[in-house]
Amino acid sequence: MQITEKLEKLTQLLREMGAVAVAFSGGVDSSFLAAAAQRALGDQAVAVTAYSETLPESERQEAIAIAQKIGIRHVLLHISELASEEFVANTPDRCYFCKKERFDALRQWADAEQIAWVLEGSNADDKSDYRPGMRAIDELTGVRSPLLEAGLTKAEIRTLSKEWGVPTWNKPSAACLSSRVAYGLPVTAGRLKQIELAEGFIKQFCQGQIRVRHHDNLARIEVAQADIPVLAQADTADLITKELRKLGFTYVTLDLAGYRTGSMNAVLDINGNL
């Protein structure tokens, strides 16, 4: 199916839904979905950012700015996945419990507003990775993934976003802070703040993707291959090591394999088990 046909299918799906609340993180997928919903439904579309300790404050502020540029009504909804013991336990099913908490809250908000559908931004490429969160979406009523239903890939979403002037068309992929915490290590507000502050400090030295993977007393830094020599310079390495030790890490390492999506899943077998 051609990209134009997929876009037509997406538009038709949105119009059939009537009124929608887009789960809006300000990332590539949710921003394009919000723009498509606003185009198809106008005032019947609203973007809702469910924020908690797992979302860096910088990303919350960015989501507000992006929604304004898109021109869609935007609502901030505070939640806390840390209230869920299953989420805090940080098993390989963490994303399942996160999605369940998050979309239960979004669904309740939409019901109060008499909005028929809550939309989430999974795309056709997401079927190829271990994503237990998708199972939670399948179990919930009134929640749909129209980009996935239309068959749109990440590359196609970026292409269309650029054509439409959506500011996130070339934005690097992002994930919640809890995805940086090693499985089995409880997710706490303190650990999430450590990660947020560590990544914020390292950003001054490089432009590409940055992940600080939290392995209890060890911080494992992932950056783009081109940025590895930058961080490995003696003076820079010393500054980063001192700062991350102030944040509570004992050991600070630079992963020579560089940044890659879902690296924490390397410890899982084909069935998603440790």
Tab-separated table of C-alpha atoms in Angstrom:
chain	number	residue	atom	x	y	z
A	1	MET	CA	0.000	0.000	0.000
A	2	GLN	CA	1.334	3.447	-0.948
A	3	ILE	CA	1.851	6.167	1.625
A	4	THR	CA	-1.007	8.230	0.179
A	5	GLU	CA	-3.369	5.284	0.528
A	6	LYS	CA	-2.282	4.761	4.125
A	7	LEU	CA	-2.895	8.440	4.877
A	8	GLU	CA	-6.358	8.231	3.332
A	9	LYS	CA	-7.098	5.182	5.461
A	10	LEU	CA	-5.899	6.986	8.596
A	11	THR	CA	-8.063	10.019	7.825
A	12	GLN	CA	-11.096	7.818	7.233
A	13	LEU	CA	-10.521	5.937	10.505
A	14	LEU	CA	-10.315	9.197	12.437
A	15	ARG	CA	-13.454	10.636	10.868
A	16	GLU	CA	-15.383	7.467	11.677
A	17	MET	CA	-14.406	7.781	15.359
A	18	GLY	CA	-16.004	11.198	15.708
A	19	ALA	CA	-14.342	12.462	18.901
A	20	VAL	CA	-10.880	11.419	20.087
A	21	ALA	CA	-8.330	12.001	22.833
A	22	VAL	CA	-4.777	11.463	21.612
A	23	ALA	CA	-2.293	10.154	24.187
A	24	PHE	CA	0.290	12.845	23.535
A	25	SER	CA	3.946	12.637	24.561
A	26	GLY	CA	5.266	15.138	22.023
A	27	GLY	CA	7.213	12.402	20.248
A	28	VAL	CA	7.259	11.728	16.515
A	29	ASP	CA	4.298	9.348	16.441
A	30	SER	CA	1.927	11.033	18.881
A	31	SER	CA	2.626	14.468	17.368
A	32	PHE	CA	1.807	13.278	13.860
A	33	LEU	CA	-1.293	11.484	15.158
A	34	ALA	CA	-2.393	14.654	16.952
A	35	ALA	CA	-1.884	16.672	13.762
A	36	ALA	CA	-3.843	14.116	11.704
A	37	ALA	CA	-6.658	14.080	14.273
A	38	GLN	CA	-6.806	17.873	14.342
A	39	ARG	CA	-6.979	17.990	10.546
A	40	ALA	CA	-9.674	15.327	10.359
A	41	LEU	CA	-11.793	16.316	13.349
A	42	GLY	CA	-10.961	19.888	14.326
A	43	ASP	CA	-12.326	20.749	17.778
A	44	GLN	CA	-13.425	17.138	18.260
A	45	ALA	CA	-9.782	16.162	18.783
A	46	VAL	CA	-7.803	16.834	21.956
A	47	ALA	CA	-4.232	15.929	22.912
A	48	VAL	CA	-3.791	14.655	26.477
A	49	THR	CA	-0.351	14.408	28.069
A	50	ALA	CA	-0.395	12.029	31.029
A	51	TYR	CA	2.699	13.034	32.967
A	52	SER	CA	4.412	11.517	35.979
A	53	GLU	CA	7.858	10.937	37.471
A	54	THR	CA	8.732	8.836	34.401
A	55	LEU	CA	8.543	11.877	32.090
A	56	PRO	CA	11.420	14.397	32.193
A	57	GLU	CA	10.222	17.929	32.894
A	58	SER	CA	11.922	19.114	29.694
A	59	GLU	CA	9.761	16.727	27.658
A	60	ARG	CA	6.576	17.894	29.396
A	61	GLN	CA	7.385	21.486	28.489
A	62	GLU	CA	8.254	20.436	24.947
A	63	ALA	CA	4.911	18.631	24.614
A	64	ILE	CA	3.110	21.843	25.580
A	65	ALA	CA	5.014	23.818	22.931
A	66	ILE	CA	4.483	21.210	20.201
A	67	ALA	CA	0.745	21.004	20.844
A	68	GLN	CA	0.552	24.787	20.471
A	69	LYS	CA	2.369	24.612	17.132
A	70	ILE	CA	0.055	21.860	15.888
A	71	GLY	CA	-2.948	23.910	16.984
A	72	ILE	CA	-4.734	21.146	18.886
A	73	ARG	CA	-6.369	21.602	22.286
A	74	HIS	CA	-4.015	20.257	24.941
A	75	VAL	CA	-4.684	18.881	28.414
A	76	LEU	CA	-2.158	17.873	31.099
A	77	LEU	CA	-3.222	14.910	33.238
A	78	HIS	CA	-1.133	13.986	36.276
A	79	ILE	CA	-0.799	10.283	37.055
A	80	SER	CA	1.687	8.125	38.995
A	81	GLU	CA	2.697	4.672	37.852
A	82	LEU	CA	4.713	4.445	41.074
A	83	ALA	CA	1.439	3.728	42.864
A	84	SER	CA	1.404	0.350	41.104
A	85	GLU	CA	3.407	-2.340	42.914
A	86	GLU	CA	3.605	-4.349	39.686
A	87	PHE	CA	5.156	-1.417	37.848
A	88	VAL	CA	7.631	-0.639	40.628
A	89	ALA	CA	8.763	-4.290	40.713
A	90	ASN	CA	10.206	-3.700	37.220
A	91	THR	CA	9.756	-7.146	35.694
A	92	PRO	CA	10.027	-7.583	31.915
A	93	ASP	CA	6.269	-6.832	31.875
A	94	ARG	CA	6.814	-3.350	33.337
A	95	CYS	CA	5.505	-1.643	30.187
A	96	TYR	CA	2.324	-3.706	30.394
A	97	PHE	CA	1.546	-2.365	33.872
A	98	CYS	CA	2.594	1.152	32.845
A	99	LYS	CA	0.286	1.183	29.836
A	100	LYS	CA	-2.534	-0.248	31.896
A	101	GLU	CA	-2.217	2.466	34.559
A	102	ARG	CA	-1.755	5.240	32.012
A	103	PHE	CA	-4.565	4.312	29.669
A	104	ASP	CA	-6.986	3.487	32.480
A	105	ALA	CA	-6.492	7.088	33.615
A	106	LEU	CA	-6.839	8.434	30.070
A	107	ARG	CA	-9.946	6.354	29.496
A	108	GLN	CA	-11.547	7.649	32.720
A	109	TRP	CA	-10.758	11.222	31.693
A	110	ALA	CA	-12.229	10.661	28.222
A	111	ASP	CA	-15.369	9.087	29.685
A	112	ALA	CA	-15.892	12.150	31.886
A	113	GLU	CA	-15.522	14.334	28.778
A	114	GLN	CA	-17.819	12.056	26.742
A	115	ILE	CA	-15.061	11.302	24.236
A	116	ALA	CA	-15.568	7.979	22.486
A	117	TRP	CA	-11.975	6.980	21.723
A	118	VAL	CA	-8.514	7.265	23.238
A	119	LEU	CA	-5.764	6.966	20.626
A	120	GLU	CA	-2.174	5.832	21.084
A	121	GLY	CA	0.704	6.231	18.674
A	122	SER	CA	2.112	2.763	17.973
A	123	ASN	CA	3.116	2.338	14.331
A	124	ALA	CA	3.639	-0.620	12.007
A	125	ASP	CA	7.314	-0.982	12.998
A	126	ASP	CA	6.432	-1.528	16.657
A	127	LYS	CA	5.242	-5.058	15.967
A	128	SER	CA	8.863	-6.179	15.490
A	129	ASP	CA	10.116	-5.412	19.039
A	130	TYR	CA	9.274	-6.858	22.455
A	131	ARG	CA	6.495	-4.526	23.564
A	132	PRO	CA	4.352	-5.900	26.393
A	133	GLY	CA	2.580	-2.544	26.508
A	134	MET	CA	0.775	-3.493	23.307
A	135	ARG	CA	-0.897	-6.345	25.184
A	136	ALA	CA	-2.389	-3.843	27.624
A	137	ILE	CA	-3.736	-1.775	24.731
A	138	ASP	CA	-5.368	-4.873	23.238
A	139	GLU	CA	-7.082	-5.623	26.555
A	140	LEU	CA	-8.554	-2.151	27.031
A	141	THR	CA	-11.839	-1.050	25.513
A	142	GLY	CA	-12.140	2.298	23.791
A	143	VAL	CA	-8.417	2.517	22.973
A	144	ARG	CA	-7.099	2.266	19.407
A	145	SER	CA	-3.813	2.533	17.507
A	146	PRO	CA	-4.800	4.172	14.191
A	147	LEU	CA	-1.243	4.579	12.842
A	148	LEU	CA	-0.778	0.842	13.250
A	149	GLU	CA	-4.215	0.134	11.773
A	150	ALA	CA	-3.350	2.262	8.738
A	151	GLY	CA	-0.018	0.441	8.320
A	152	LEU	CA	2.147	3.556	8.623
A	153	THR	CA	5.837	2.997	9.404
A	154	LYS	CA	8.087	5.344	11.371
A	155	ALA	CA	9.832	6.471	8.172
A	156	GLU	CA	6.491	7.272	6.522
A	157	ILE	CA	5.331	9.171	9.603
A	158	ARG	CA	8.502	11.279	9.499
A	159	THR	CA	7.997	11.948	5.770
A	160	LEU	CA	4.390	13.065	6.238
A	161	SER	CA	5.288	15.112	9.312
A	162	LYS	CA	7.894	17.003	7.294
A	163	GLU	CA	5.381	17.660	4.507
A	164	TRP	CA	2.862	19.001	7.028
A	165	GLY	CA	5.370	21.079	8.955
A	166	VAL	CA	4.975	19.072	12.172
A	167	PRO	CA	8.059	20.145	14.180
A	168	THR	CA	8.884	16.625	15.393
A	169	TRP	CA	9.516	15.157	11.919
A	170	ASN	CA	13.241	14.751	12.658
A	171	LYS	CA	13.037	14.417	16.448
A	172	PRO	CA	15.071	11.517	17.873
A	173	SER	CA	13.093	8.654	19.359
A	174	ALA	CA	12.435	8.861	23.081
A	175	ALA	CA	11.296	6.534	25.843
A	176	CYS	CA	10.168	7.022	29.424
A	177	LEU	CA	12.822	7.210	32.114
A	178	SER	CA	11.787	3.863	33.606
A	179	SER	CA	13.012	2.116	30.444
A	180	ARG	CA	16.571	2.961	31.581
A	181	VAL	CA	16.270	0.975	34.842
A	182	ALA	CA	17.623	-2.586	34.726
A	183	TYR	CA	14.939	-5.266	35.077
A	184	GLY	CA	14.530	-6.440	38.658
A	185	LEU	CA	15.755	-3.153	40.121
A	186	PRO	CA	12.732	-1.367	41.642
A	187	VAL	CA	11.645	1.781	39.846
A	188	THR	CA	11.712	4.665	42.329
A	189	ALA	CA	11.337	8.416	42.062
A	190	GLY	CA	14.950	8.767	43.219
A	191	ARG	CA	16.341	6.528	40.473
A	192	LEU	CA	14.252	8.283	37.816
A	193	LYS	CA	15.577	11.656	38.973
A	194	GLN	CA	19.160	10.333	38.904
A	195	ILE	CA	18.689	9.334	35.266
A	196	GLU	CA	17.035	12.619	34.285
A	197	LEU	CA	19.781	14.733	35.867
A	198	ALA	CA	22.586	12.540	34.492
A	199	GLU	CA	21.261	12.715	30.928
A	200	GLY	CA	20.687	16.449	31.269
A	201	PHE	CA	24.329	16.930	32.273
A	202	ILE	CA	25.719	14.798	29.432
A	203	LYS	CA	23.643	16.663	26.814
A	204	GLN	CA	26.039	19.591	26.944
A	205	PHE	CA	28.761	17.426	25.384
A	206	CYS	CA	26.956	15.750	22.474
A	207	GLN	CA	24.044	16.281	20.101
A	208	GLY	CA	22.757	12.779	19.405
A	209	GLN	CA	20.821	10.238	21.421
A	210	ILE	CA	21.753	9.835	25.081
A	211	ARG	CA	20.695	7.093	27.464
A	212	VAL	CA	21.966	6.599	30.993
A	213	ARG	CA	21.106	2.985	31.821
A	214	HIS	CA	20.683	2.490	35.571
A	215	HIS	CA	22.267	-0.722	36.904
A	216	ASP	CA	21.974	0.164	40.608
A	217	ASN	CA	25.380	1.623	41.571
A	218	LEU	CA	26.582	1.551	37.940
A	219	ALA	CA	25.616	4.047	35.229
A	220	ARG	CA	26.051	2.756	31.675
A	221	ILE	CA	26.089	5.597	29.165
A	222	GLU	CA	24.908	5.012	25.596
A	223	VAL	CA	25.460	7.680	22.942
A	224	ALA	CA	25.774	7.684	19.159
A	225	GLN	CA	28.979	6.091	17.881
A	226	ALA	CA	30.250	9.470	16.676
A	227	ASP	CA	29.903	10.894	20.199
A	228	ILE	CA	31.817	8.120	21.981
A	229	PRO	CA	35.273	9.711	21.352
A	230	VAL	CA	33.902	13.052	22.590
A	231	LEU	CA	32.807	11.629	25.940
A	232	ALA	CA	35.941	9.491	26.193
A	233	GLN	CA	38.265	12.513	26.166
A	234	ALA	CA	40.023	12.641	29.521
A	235	ASP	CA	38.725	16.017	30.703
A	236	THR	CA	35.153	15.322	29.616
A	237	ALA	CA	35.172	11.817	31.056
A	238	ASP	CA	36.418	13.196	34.354
A	239	LEU	CA	33.681	15.842	34.515
A	240	ILE	CA	30.953	13.302	33.733
A	241	THR	CA	32.304	10.788	36.230
A	242	LYS	CA	32.423	13.357	39.037
A	243	GLU	CA	28.905	14.621	38.286
A	244	LEU	CA	27.335	11.166	38.121
A	245	ARG	CA	29.059	10.154	41.341
A	246	LYS	CA	27.515	13.216	42.982
A	247	LEU	CA	24.147	11.866	41.803
A	248	GLY	CA	24.794	8.602	43.633
A	249	PHE	CA	26.439	6.281	41.118
A	250	THR	CA	29.604	4.478	42.208
A	251	TYR	CA	30.737	3.364	38.748
A	252	VAL	CA	30.349	5.272	35.469
A	253	THR	CA	30.843	3.413	32.179
A	254	LEU	CA	30.665	4.320	28.493
A	255	ASP	CA	29.098	1.564	26.375
A	256	LEU	CA	31.330	1.004	23.318
A	257	ALA	CA	28.439	-0.501	21.352
A	258	GLY	CA	26.794	2.925	21.378
A	259	TYR	CA	23.130	3.842	21.579
A	260	ARG	CA	20.600	1.254	20.422
A	261	THR	CA	16.880	0.980	20.986
A	262	GLY	CA	15.773	-1.490	23.624
A	263	SER	CA	19.244	-2.470	24.800
A	264	MET	CA	17.813	-3.412	28.202
A	265	ASN	CA	15.939	-6.240	26.464
A	266	ALA	CA	19.244	-7.976	25.602
A	267	VAL	CA	18.911	-9.979	28.824
A	268	LEU	CA	15.544	-11.429	27.752
A	269	ASP	CA	14.938	-14.638	25.846
A	270	ILE	CA	12.726	-14.890	22.767
A	271	ASN	CA	9.629	-15.112	24.988
A	272	GLY	CA	10.497	-11.990	26.950
A	273	ASN	CA	11.726	-13.815	30.057
A	274	LEU	CA	14.855	-13.040	32.063
